[in-house]
Short mmCIF file of C-alpha atoms in Angstrom, two decimals:
data_model
loop_
_atom_site.label_atom_id
_atom_site.label_comp_id
_atom_site.label_asym_id
_atom_site.label_seq_id
_atom_site.Cartn_x
_atom_site.Cartn_y
_atom_site.Cartn_z
CA MET O 1 -2.71 -4.74 -67.43
CA THR O 2 -4.15 -8.09 -67.37
CA ASP O 3 -2.32 -9.02 -70.50
CA ASP O 4 0.76 -8.47 -68.82
CA VAL O 5 0.21 -11.88 -66.97
CA LEU O 6 0.54 -15.46 -68.52
CA LEU O 7 -0.94 -18.59 -67.11
CA VAL O 8 1.38 -21.54 -67.80
CA HIS O 9 0.11 -25.06 -67.58
CA GLY O 10 3.39 -27.34 -67.21
CA GLY O 11 4.25 -30.65 -67.53
CA ASN O 12 4.34 -31.28 -71.04
CA PRO O 13 7.55 -31.29 -73.33
CA LEU O 14 8.35 -28.67 -75.82
CA GLU O 15 8.47 -30.00 -79.32
CA GLY O 16 8.85 -28.52 -82.68
CA GLU O 17 10.35 -25.78 -84.47
CA ILE O 18 11.05 -22.05 -83.94
CA ARG O 19 13.27 -19.51 -85.58
CA VAL O 20 15.70 -16.88 -84.22
CA ARG O 21 16.34 -13.75 -86.08
CA GLY O 22 18.95 -10.96 -85.43
CA ALA O 23 20.68 -10.63 -82.05
CA LYS O 24 19.11 -8.21 -79.49
CA ASN O 25 22.71 -7.23 -78.54
CA LEU O 26 23.62 -6.30 -82.13
CA VAL O 27 20.42 -4.84 -84.07
CA PRO O 28 19.63 -1.93 -81.96
CA LYS O 29 23.52 -0.98 -81.80
CA ALA O 30 23.67 -1.29 -85.29
CA MET O 31 20.73 0.94 -85.84
CA VAL O 32 22.34 3.41 -83.81
CA ALA O 33 25.47 3.11 -86.00
CA ALA O 34 23.31 4.36 -89.03
CA LEU O 35 23.22 7.80 -87.31
CA LEU O 36 27.04 8.23 -88.42
CA GLY O 37 26.58 7.84 -92.14
CA GLN O 38 25.78 10.21 -94.54
CA GLY O 39 23.52 8.17 -96.63
CA PRO O 40 20.94 5.32 -96.09
CA SER O 41 21.65 2.04 -94.39
CA ARG O 42 20.03 -1.22 -94.82
CA LEU O 43 19.64 -3.66 -92.09
CA ARG O 44 18.25 -7.05 -92.45
CA ASN O 45 17.29 -10.06 -90.10
CA VAL O 46 15.69 -7.34 -87.64
CA PRO O 47 13.68 -8.97 -85.00
CA ASP O 48 10.48 -7.64 -83.70
CA ILE O 49 11.30 -6.89 -80.46
CA ARG O 50 10.87 -3.80 -77.79
CA ASP O 51 14.52 -2.58 -77.91
CA VAL O 52 14.34 -2.12 -81.73
CA LYS O 53 11.08 -0.31 -81.42
CA VAL O 54 12.73 2.06 -78.66
CA VAL O 55 15.65 2.77 -81.03
CA ARG O 56 13.39 3.17 -83.97
CA GLY O 57 11.54 5.86 -82.35
CA LEU O 58 14.68 7.62 -80.90
CA LEU O 59 16.14 7.79 -84.35
CA GLN O 60 12.81 9.28 -85.86
CA LEU O 61 12.74 11.82 -82.80
CA HIS O 62 16.10 12.96 -84.26
CA GLY O 63 15.02 13.36 -87.79
CA VAL O 64 16.11 9.87 -89.09
CA THR O 65 13.81 8.32 -91.53
CA VAL O 66 13.12 4.63 -90.65
CA ARG O 67 11.00 2.09 -92.83
CA SER O 68 10.52 -1.32 -93.63
CA GLY O 69 12.24 -2.69 -96.61
CA GLU O 70 10.97 -5.19 -99.02
CA GLU O 71 12.41 -8.17 -97.16
CA GLU O 72 10.69 -9.66 -93.88
CA GLY O 73 12.96 -8.09 -90.93
CA GLU O 74 14.33 -5.48 -93.02
CA LEU O 75 14.93 -1.77 -91.99
CA ILE O 76 16.10 1.20 -94.23
CA LEU O 77 17.53 3.82 -92.22
CA ASP O 78 18.11 7.27 -93.67
CA PRO O 79 19.99 9.77 -91.46
CA SER O 80 20.12 12.44 -94.04
CA HIS O 81 18.18 15.12 -91.93
CA VAL O 82 19.49 14.31 -88.28
CA GLU O 83 18.15 17.10 -85.84
CA SER O 84 17.88 17.85 -82.13
CA ALA O 85 15.05 16.12 -80.46
CA ASN O 86 12.81 17.35 -77.59
CA VAL O 87 14.00 16.58 -74.20
CA ALA O 88 10.62 15.30 -72.79
CA ASP O 89 10.09 13.34 -76.16
CA ILE O 90 13.52 11.53 -75.72
CA ASP O 91 12.49 10.89 -72.05
CA ALA O 92 9.26 9.49 -72.68
CA HIS O 93 10.17 7.18 -75.63
CA ALA O 94 13.35 5.82 -73.93
CA GLY O 95 11.42 4.41 -71.19
CA SER O 96 13.57 2.17 -69.04
CA SER O 97 15.92 1.30 -71.82
CA ARG O 98 19.80 2.10 -71.46
CA ILE O 99 20.23 2.16 -75.23
CA PRO O 100 20.10 5.94 -75.45
CA ILE O 101 23.65 6.11 -73.67
CA LEU O 102 24.86 4.93 -77.06
CA PHE O 103 23.65 7.67 -78.92
CA CYS O 104 25.94 10.02 -77.29
CA GLY O 105 28.78 9.70 -79.74
CA PRO O 106 26.97 9.79 -83.00
CA LEU O 107 25.07 12.78 -81.95
CA LEU O 108 28.26 14.86 -80.79
CA HIS O 109 29.33 14.15 -84.13
CA ARG O 110 26.36 15.10 -86.27
CA LEU O 111 24.83 17.78 -84.12
CA GLY O 112 27.87 18.91 -81.64
CA HIS O 113 25.43 18.17 -78.59
CA ALA O 114 23.30 15.30 -77.04
CA PHE O 115 20.71 14.92 -74.32
CA ILE O 116 20.73 11.41 -72.38
CA PRO O 117 17.65 10.87 -70.07
CA GLY O 118 17.87 8.88 -66.62
CA LEU O 119 18.60 5.29 -67.51
CA GLY O 120 16.94 2.01 -66.84
CA GLY O 121 17.60 -1.61 -67.89
CA CYS O 122 17.39 -4.93 -66.03
CA ASP O 123 18.26 -4.96 -62.32
CA ILE O 124 20.84 -7.55 -62.41
CA GLY O 125 23.96 -5.74 -61.09
CA GLY O 126 25.97 -2.68 -61.63
CA ARG O 127 26.25 -1.17 -65.30
CA PRO O 128 27.97 2.40 -64.19
CA VAL O 129 26.76 4.81 -66.69
CA ASP O 130 29.40 7.15 -65.46
CA PHE O 131 31.98 5.54 -67.18
CA HIS O 132 30.50 6.05 -70.49
CA PHE O 133 30.44 9.61 -69.74
CA GLU O 134 33.99 9.45 -68.57
CA VAL O 135 34.91 7.85 -72.08
CA LEU O 136 33.19 10.74 -73.95
CA ARG O 137 35.05 13.19 -71.74
CA GLN O 138 38.29 11.47 -72.73
CA PHE O 139 37.05 12.28 -76.50
CA GLY O 140 36.73 15.85 -75.73
CA ALA O 141 33.10 16.30 -74.68
CA THR O 142 31.82 18.74 -72.04
CA ILE O 143 29.18 17.04 -69.77
CA GLU O 144 26.67 18.63 -67.67
CA LYS O 145 24.21 16.77 -65.27
CA HIS O 146 20.92 18.03 -64.58
CA PRO O 147 17.68 16.58 -62.77
CA GLN O 148 16.17 15.34 -66.08
CA GLY O 149 19.14 14.00 -67.47
CA THR O 150 22.70 14.67 -68.93
CA TYR O 151 23.65 17.44 -71.56
CA LEU O 152 26.78 16.82 -73.82
CA VAL O 153 28.59 19.26 -75.94
CA ALA O 154 31.54 18.92 -78.16
CA ALA O 155 32.67 22.45 -79.06
CA GLN O 156 34.98 21.02 -81.74
CA ARG O 157 35.66 17.88 -83.14
CA LEU O 158 36.24 14.95 -80.97
CA ARG O 159 39.89 13.63 -80.65
CA GLY O 160 41.11 10.12 -80.59
CA THR O 161 42.37 8.87 -77.22
CA LYS O 162 43.88 5.96 -75.35
CA ILE O 163 41.39 4.14 -73.01
CA GLU O 164 41.98 0.87 -70.93
CA LEU O 165 38.39 -0.32 -69.49
CA PRO O 166 38.87 -1.90 -65.90
CA TYR O 167 36.60 -4.61 -67.09
CA PRO O 168 35.92 -5.75 -70.84
CA SER O 169 32.33 -4.20 -70.57
CA VAL O 170 30.40 -4.77 -73.84
CA GLY O 171 28.55 -1.56 -73.47
CA ALA O 172 31.82 0.67 -72.77
CA THR O 173 33.28 -0.98 -75.91
CA GLU O 174 30.34 -0.05 -78.07
CA GLN O 175 30.50 3.52 -76.83
CA VAL O 176 34.18 3.93 -77.85
CA LEU O 177 33.53 2.21 -81.09
CA LEU O 178 30.74 4.48 -82.20
CA THR O 179 32.52 7.58 -80.77
CA ALA O 180 36.05 6.84 -82.18
CA VAL O 181 35.39 6.26 -85.69
CA LEU O 182 34.77 9.81 -86.72
CA ALA O 183 37.04 11.24 -83.99
CA GLU O 184 40.24 13.11 -85.23
CA GLY O 185 43.53 10.88 -85.02
CA ASP O 186 43.68 7.23 -83.45
CA THR O 187 42.12 5.83 -80.70
CA GLU O 188 43.53 2.55 -78.73
CA LEU O 189 41.22 0.68 -76.93
CA ARG O 190 42.52 -1.86 -74.33
CA ASN O 191 40.80 -4.63 -72.41
CA ALA O 192 37.99 -4.39 -74.88
CA ALA O 193 34.90 -6.79 -74.93
CA ILE O 194 35.27 -9.20 -77.95
CA GLU O 195 31.69 -10.74 -78.06
CA PRO O 196 30.40 -11.93 -81.39
CA GLU O 197 28.01 -9.05 -81.38
CA ILE O 198 30.86 -6.51 -80.86
CA VAL O 199 32.61 -8.19 -83.88
CA ASP O 200 29.66 -7.58 -86.06
CA LEU O 201 29.28 -4.02 -84.95
CA ILE O 202 32.85 -3.56 -86.18
CA CYS O 203 32.09 -5.35 -89.55
CA VAL O 204 29.03 -2.66 -89.85
CA LEU O 205 31.37 0.12 -89.06
CA GLN O 206 33.93 -0.95 -91.37
CA LYS O 207 31.30 -1.39 -94.28
CA MET O 208 30.45 2.20 -93.52
CA GLY O 209 34.10 3.20 -94.16
CA ALA O 210 35.69 3.15 -90.62
CA ILE O 211 39.19 1.81 -90.18
CA ILE O 212 39.05 -0.59 -87.16
CA SER O 213 41.68 -3.46 -86.41
CA MET O 214 41.51 -6.08 -83.61
CA GLY O 215 44.64 -7.42 -81.71
CA THR O 216 44.79 -10.92 -80.06
CA ASP O 217 45.08 -9.23 -76.71
CA ARG O 218 41.71 -7.60 -76.47
CA THR O 219 43.14 -4.42 -78.06
CA ILE O 220 41.16 -2.35 -80.93
CA LEU O 221 42.53 0.23 -82.72
CA ILE O 222 40.59 2.70 -84.65
CA THR O 223 41.87 5.47 -87.00
CA GLY O 224 39.21 7.98 -87.33
CA VAL O 225 38.03 8.92 -90.74
CA ASP O 226 36.25 12.13 -92.02
CA GLU O 227 32.95 10.67 -93.31
CA LEU O 228 31.28 7.58 -93.33
CA GLY O 229 28.57 6.18 -95.47
CA GLY O 230 25.63 3.86 -95.22
CA TYR O 231 25.79 0.05 -94.79
CA ASN O 232 24.09 -3.13 -95.87
CA HIS O 233 24.19 -5.59 -93.26
CA ARG O 234 22.44 -8.96 -92.17
CA ALA O 235 22.57 -9.21 -88.48
CA LEU O 236 24.17 -12.14 -86.91
CA PRO O 237 21.61 -14.61 -85.20
CA ASP O 238 20.91 -14.37 -81.49
CA ARG O 239 22.86 -16.82 -79.88
CA LEU O 240 21.33 -15.85 -76.48
CA GLU O 241 17.75 -16.62 -77.42
CA ALA O 242 18.96 -19.86 -79.20
CA ALA O 243 20.48 -21.27 -75.97
CA SER O 244 17.34 -20.06 -74.10
CA TRP O 245 15.15 -22.44 -76.34
CA ALA O 246 17.86 -25.11 -75.99
CA CYS O 247 17.65 -25.13 -72.29
CA ALA O 248 13.73 -25.20 -72.48
CA ALA O 249 14.18 -28.58 -74.35
CA LEU O 250 16.51 -29.99 -71.62
CA ALA O 251 14.20 -28.83 -68.78
CA THR O 252 10.92 -30.08 -70.31
CA LYS O 253 12.41 -33.32 -71.86
CA GLY O 254 11.54 -31.95 -75.24
CA ASP O 255 13.02 -31.60 -78.62
CA ILE O 256 13.29 -28.14 -80.37
CA TYR O 257 15.03 -27.31 -83.82
CA VAL O 258 16.05 -23.60 -83.72
CA ARG O 259 16.08 -22.42 -87.25
CA GLY O 260 18.68 -19.54 -87.43
CA ALA O 261 21.08 -20.70 -84.48
CA ARG O 262 24.74 -20.96 -85.43
CA GLN O 263 27.33 -23.06 -84.05
CA LEU O 264 30.21 -20.88 -84.29
CA GLU O 265 29.04 -18.17 -81.89
CA MET O 266 27.79 -20.93 -79.52
CA MET O 267 30.34 -23.39 -79.12
CA THR O 268 30.94 -22.70 -75.43
CA PHE O 269 27.49 -23.36 -74.67
CA LEU O 270 27.11 -26.38 -76.91
CA ASN O 271 29.90 -27.92 -74.88
CA THR O 272 28.24 -27.12 -71.54
CA PHE O 273 24.95 -28.31 -72.85
CA ARG O 274 26.53 -31.88 -73.99
CA LYS O 275 28.28 -32.02 -70.48
CA VAL O 276 24.95 -31.70 -68.85
CA GLY O 277 23.59 -34.47 -70.86
CA GLY O 278 21.74 -32.72 -73.68
CA ALA O 279 21.93 -33.66 -77.29
CA PHE O 280 22.13 -31.37 -80.18
CA ALA O 281 22.69 -31.81 -84.01
CA VAL O 282 24.00 -28.83 -86.34
CA ASP O 283 23.14 -28.31 -89.88
CA ASP O 284 23.30 -25.63 -92.42
CA GLU O 285 19.94 -24.21 -91.17
CA GLY O 286 20.05 -24.09 -87.61
CA ILE O 287 20.73 -26.54 -84.64
CA ARG O 288 18.31 -29.26 -83.17
CA PHE O 289 18.37 -29.51 -79.23
CA TRP O 290 16.80 -32.29 -77.16
CA HIS O 291 16.72 -34.26 -74.15
CA PRO O 292 18.07 -37.93 -74.88
CA GLY O 293 16.34 -39.55 -72.14
CA GLY O 294 18.18 -40.61 -68.88
CA GLU O 295 19.27 -38.59 -65.98
CA LEU O 296 21.01 -35.04 -66.69
CA ASN O 297 24.42 -34.62 -64.86
CA ALA O 298 25.26 -32.21 -62.29
CA ILE O 299 28.32 -29.75 -63.31
CA ALA O 300 30.62 -27.03 -62.19
CA LEU O 301 29.77 -23.79 -64.18
CA GLU O 302 31.45 -20.32 -64.21
CA THR O 303 30.23 -17.55 -66.30
CA ASP O 304 32.87 -15.06 -67.97
CA VAL O 305 33.02 -12.65 -70.59
CA HIS O 306 33.51 -14.02 -74.23
CA PRO O 307 34.94 -16.79 -75.06
CA GLY O 308 33.80 -17.88 -71.97
CA PHE O 309 30.08 -19.02 -70.73
CA GLN O 310 28.01 -15.99 -71.22
CA THR O 311 26.12 -14.71 -68.17
CA ASP O 312 22.61 -14.56 -70.33
CA TRP O 313 23.12 -18.40 -70.61
CA GLN O 314 23.32 -18.99 -66.77
CA GLN O 315 19.67 -18.35 -65.72
CA PRO O 316 17.89 -20.48 -68.40
CA LEU O 317 20.51 -23.41 -67.71
CA VAL O 318 20.25 -23.23 -63.74
CA VAL O 319 16.42 -24.11 -64.45
CA ALA O 320 17.68 -27.24 -66.38
CA LEU O 321 20.12 -28.12 -63.65
CA THR O 322 17.43 -28.53 -61.07
CA GLN O 323 16.41 -31.47 -62.88
CA ALA O 324 20.37 -32.88 -63.03
CA ALA O 325 21.21 -35.58 -60.56
CA GLY O 326 23.62 -34.49 -57.98
CA LEU O 327 25.07 -30.98 -56.92
CA SER O 328 25.76 -28.31 -59.71
CA ILE O 329 28.02 -25.29 -58.80
CA VAL O 330 27.31 -21.93 -60.45
CA HIS O 331 29.90 -19.08 -60.03
CA GLU O 332 28.41 -15.98 -61.53
CA THR O 333 31.40 -13.44 -62.40
CA VAL O 334 29.74 -11.01 -64.62
CA TYR O 335 26.55 -9.53 -62.96
CA GLU O 336 26.86 -9.57 -59.05
CA SER O 337 22.98 -9.86 -58.52
CA ARG O 338 22.07 -12.21 -61.39
CA LEU O 339 21.22 -15.30 -59.11
CA GLY O 340 18.50 -13.51 -57.30
CA PHE O 341 16.19 -15.07 -59.65
CA THR O 342 16.47 -18.49 -57.95
CA SER O 343 14.31 -17.51 -54.90
CA ALA O 344 11.23 -18.11 -56.83
CA LEU O 345 12.58 -21.25 -57.98
CA ASN O 346 12.96 -22.58 -54.60
CA GLN O 347 9.35 -21.85 -53.79
CA MET O 348 8.37 -24.03 -56.80
CA GLY O 349 10.29 -26.72 -55.09
CA ALA O 350 14.07 -26.43 -56.34
CA HIS O 351 16.89 -26.77 -54.01
CA ILE O 352 19.19 -23.89 -54.61
CA GLN O 353 21.67 -22.12 -52.05
CA LEU O 354 23.43 -19.03 -52.75
CA TYR O 355 26.77 -18.20 -51.32
CA ARG O 356 28.97 -14.94 -51.00
CA GLU O 357 32.16 -16.86 -51.72
CA CYS O 358 33.53 -17.66 -54.94
CA LEU O 359 32.74 -21.56 -55.44
CA GLY O 360 34.22 -23.89 -57.67
CA GLY O 361 36.61 -21.73 -59.59
CA THR O 362 38.87 -18.70 -59.96
CA PRO O 363 38.22 -15.99 -57.35
CA CYS O 364 36.43 -13.03 -58.94
CA ARG O 365 35.97 -9.14 -58.48
CA PHE O 366 32.62 -9.92 -56.34
CA GLY O 367 34.34 -12.35 -53.94
CA GLN O 368 35.22 -9.75 -51.15
CA ARG O 369 32.31 -7.40 -51.74
CA ASN O 370 29.44 -9.51 -49.95
CA PHE O 371 27.43 -10.58 -53.24
CA LEU O 372 25.39 -13.64 -53.36
CA HIS O 373 27.26 -14.67 -56.59
CA SER O 374 27.49 -18.45 -56.41
CA ALA O 375 25.00 -21.06 -56.22
CA VAL O 376 24.66 -24.88 -55.49
CA VAL O 377 21.91 -26.67 -57.04
CA SER O 378 20.81 -29.87 -55.61
CA GLY O 379 18.79 -31.91 -57.99
CA PRO O 380 16.65 -33.60 -59.50
CA SER O 381 13.66 -31.52 -57.89
CA LYS O 382 10.02 -31.79 -58.66
CA LEU O 383 9.07 -28.32 -59.87
CA LEU O 384 5.44 -27.41 -58.86
CA GLY O 385 3.48 -24.54 -60.47
CA GLY O 386 3.31 -21.03 -58.34
CA GLU O 387 3.08 -17.41 -58.44
CA LEU O 388 6.17 -15.78 -60.31
CA VAL O 389 6.99 -12.31 -60.87
CA ILE O 390 9.60 -11.80 -63.75
CA PRO O 391 12.83 -9.69 -62.52
CA ASP O 392 14.57 -9.12 -65.63
CA LEU O 393 14.76 -10.41 -69.28
CA ARG O 394 16.72 -13.74 -68.95
CA GLY O 395 15.44 -14.49 -65.58
CA GLY O 396 11.82 -14.01 -66.78
CA PHE O 397 12.24 -16.54 -69.73
CA SER O 398 13.88 -18.72 -67.14
CA TYR O 399 10.80 -18.59 -65.30
CA LEU O 400 8.62 -19.57 -68.22
CA ILE O 401 10.97 -22.74 -68.57
CA ALA O 402 10.70 -23.54 -64.98
CA ALA O 403 6.66 -23.07 -65.29
CA LEU O 404 6.59 -25.17 -68.51
CA ALA O 405 8.72 -27.98 -66.81
CA ALA O 406 6.58 -27.71 -63.45
CA GLU O 407 3.57 -29.90 -62.42
CA GLY O 408 0.56 -27.62 -62.52
CA THR O 409 -0.40 -24.18 -63.31
CA SER O 410 1.85 -21.05 -62.91
CA THR O 411 0.88 -17.55 -63.00
CA VAL O 412 3.71 -15.40 -64.60
CA HIS O 413 3.36 -11.78 -63.89
CA GLY O 414 5.22 -8.94 -66.16
CA ILE O 415 5.55 -10.93 -69.30
CA SER O 416 6.00 -7.52 -71.10
CA LEU O 417 9.60 -7.47 -69.97
CA ILE O 418 10.26 -10.76 -72.25
CA ASN O 419 9.23 -8.71 -75.11
CA ARG O 420 12.69 -6.68 -74.95
CA GLY O 421 14.66 -9.59 -76.29
CA TYR O 422 12.41 -12.52 -77.33
CA GLU O 423 10.34 -12.11 -80.56
CA ASN O 424 6.85 -13.36 -80.44
CA PHE O 425 7.71 -15.62 -77.74
CA LEU O 426 4.14 -16.58 -77.11
CA GLU O 427 3.49 -17.60 -80.77
CA LYS O 428 6.80 -19.74 -80.71
CA LEU O 429 5.78 -21.18 -77.09
CA ARG O 430 2.48 -22.36 -78.70
CA ALA O 431 4.21 -23.75 -81.73
CA LEU O 432 5.95 -25.99 -79.62
CA GLY O 433 2.95 -27.19 -77.94
CA ALA O 434 2.97 -25.20 -74.53
CA HIS O 435 -0.15 -24.76 -72.88
CA VAL O 436 -0.26 -20.94 -72.26
CA GLN O 437 -2.93 -18.52 -71.83
CA LEU O 438 -3.36 -14.75 -71.34
CA PRO O 439 -6.49 -13.80 -68.93
CA SER O 440 -8.31 -12.23 -71.65
CA GLU O 441 -8.24 -15.39 -73.62
CA GLN O 442 -9.24 -17.42 -70.54
CA GLU O 443 -12.36 -14.84 -69.96
CA MET O 444 -13.29 -15.33 -73.50
CA LEU O 445 -13.22 -19.11 -73.23
CA ALA O 446 -15.23 -18.82 -70.26
CA THR O 447 -18.00 -16.87 -71.97
CA VAL O 448 -18.36 -19.17 -74.89
#
């Protein structure tokens, strides 16, 4: 489709105000949690992104009534009449999303069975879904794999269990939470993810009647209950989108006020932003990010699970680091293939070298496995417009930042992928003064 391409005329600072709403990494999961309740739930601060539309459609296929509330960005979800969905419909609606895997626990509790199609998602490294199925097996589910997907059956009520994650995976932690809350007895989850979005999901489940406690050592204890109700919840803001706009301000020498951004969940990012040479000011309504002038500083950076520097912050920041004076070292420890996006930046004029070794920090699980997971960024580099093909969600937005910081015009292919996690990003870019055009708009101008 021609409108999956964006023409970006770079070289101008982004200036103005945009707004971020609820976190992509919480809202779809909170929508799935509504399946567990006996009554309707009310979710507020919901962004208009593709992942929300996918989950809304999947819920409706399973008999959940989903409608917009009176407030902007509000959804009312009523699971009173949950039912089985047609396999082909599930497959068609899920598309490339990995979110259907999180339907397993709730559907096993409500219906006694579930079907999960083959799963997609961003190609940034391994996210083994088999581990999700192993977790469900420990709860007592029977699992059968077929060419069209995986069937799960719970012949009786699922039972609490003890699970220790080999790595504090967000998806696996969500799976355990959504399954354990209605399982019989206690569940102990060790080495759990503790991201702010996980904590917000726990808040949602507690509002529904769940009993969940968090230890200080990544241990989560869940006592199963017999029944859950609905919830009324305002989703926490999207700290990952907020950081992307902050990096756009830095790379383009701009000044952006991100309404809705919150300091608490972004403290690690804000420290790094300041070390690089960016400026920010926090108030009750959001955070202003700007380039204060002068040279940016090269830094050593290592991604990690929360409370470390989030992997989703890495790609947008790498674009800004191409404009910093000196050598920056980036060590990616969460997704082994996430630095692959840098090859396109080099074609635009950046100087980024990838390494298999663990550079500038602690040895990680990828160090002995031949993955190019460390980078040395030499700057400042003059970026020139070029042809860019979006590889994944965060890499895609990073390419937009690079195109906006570059001299000349870039053609960015695959922009629909950005809709997965960035609400109204074209309108926001234009509100900040970006010169961007869809091909259809260019054709209209040519005929005028």
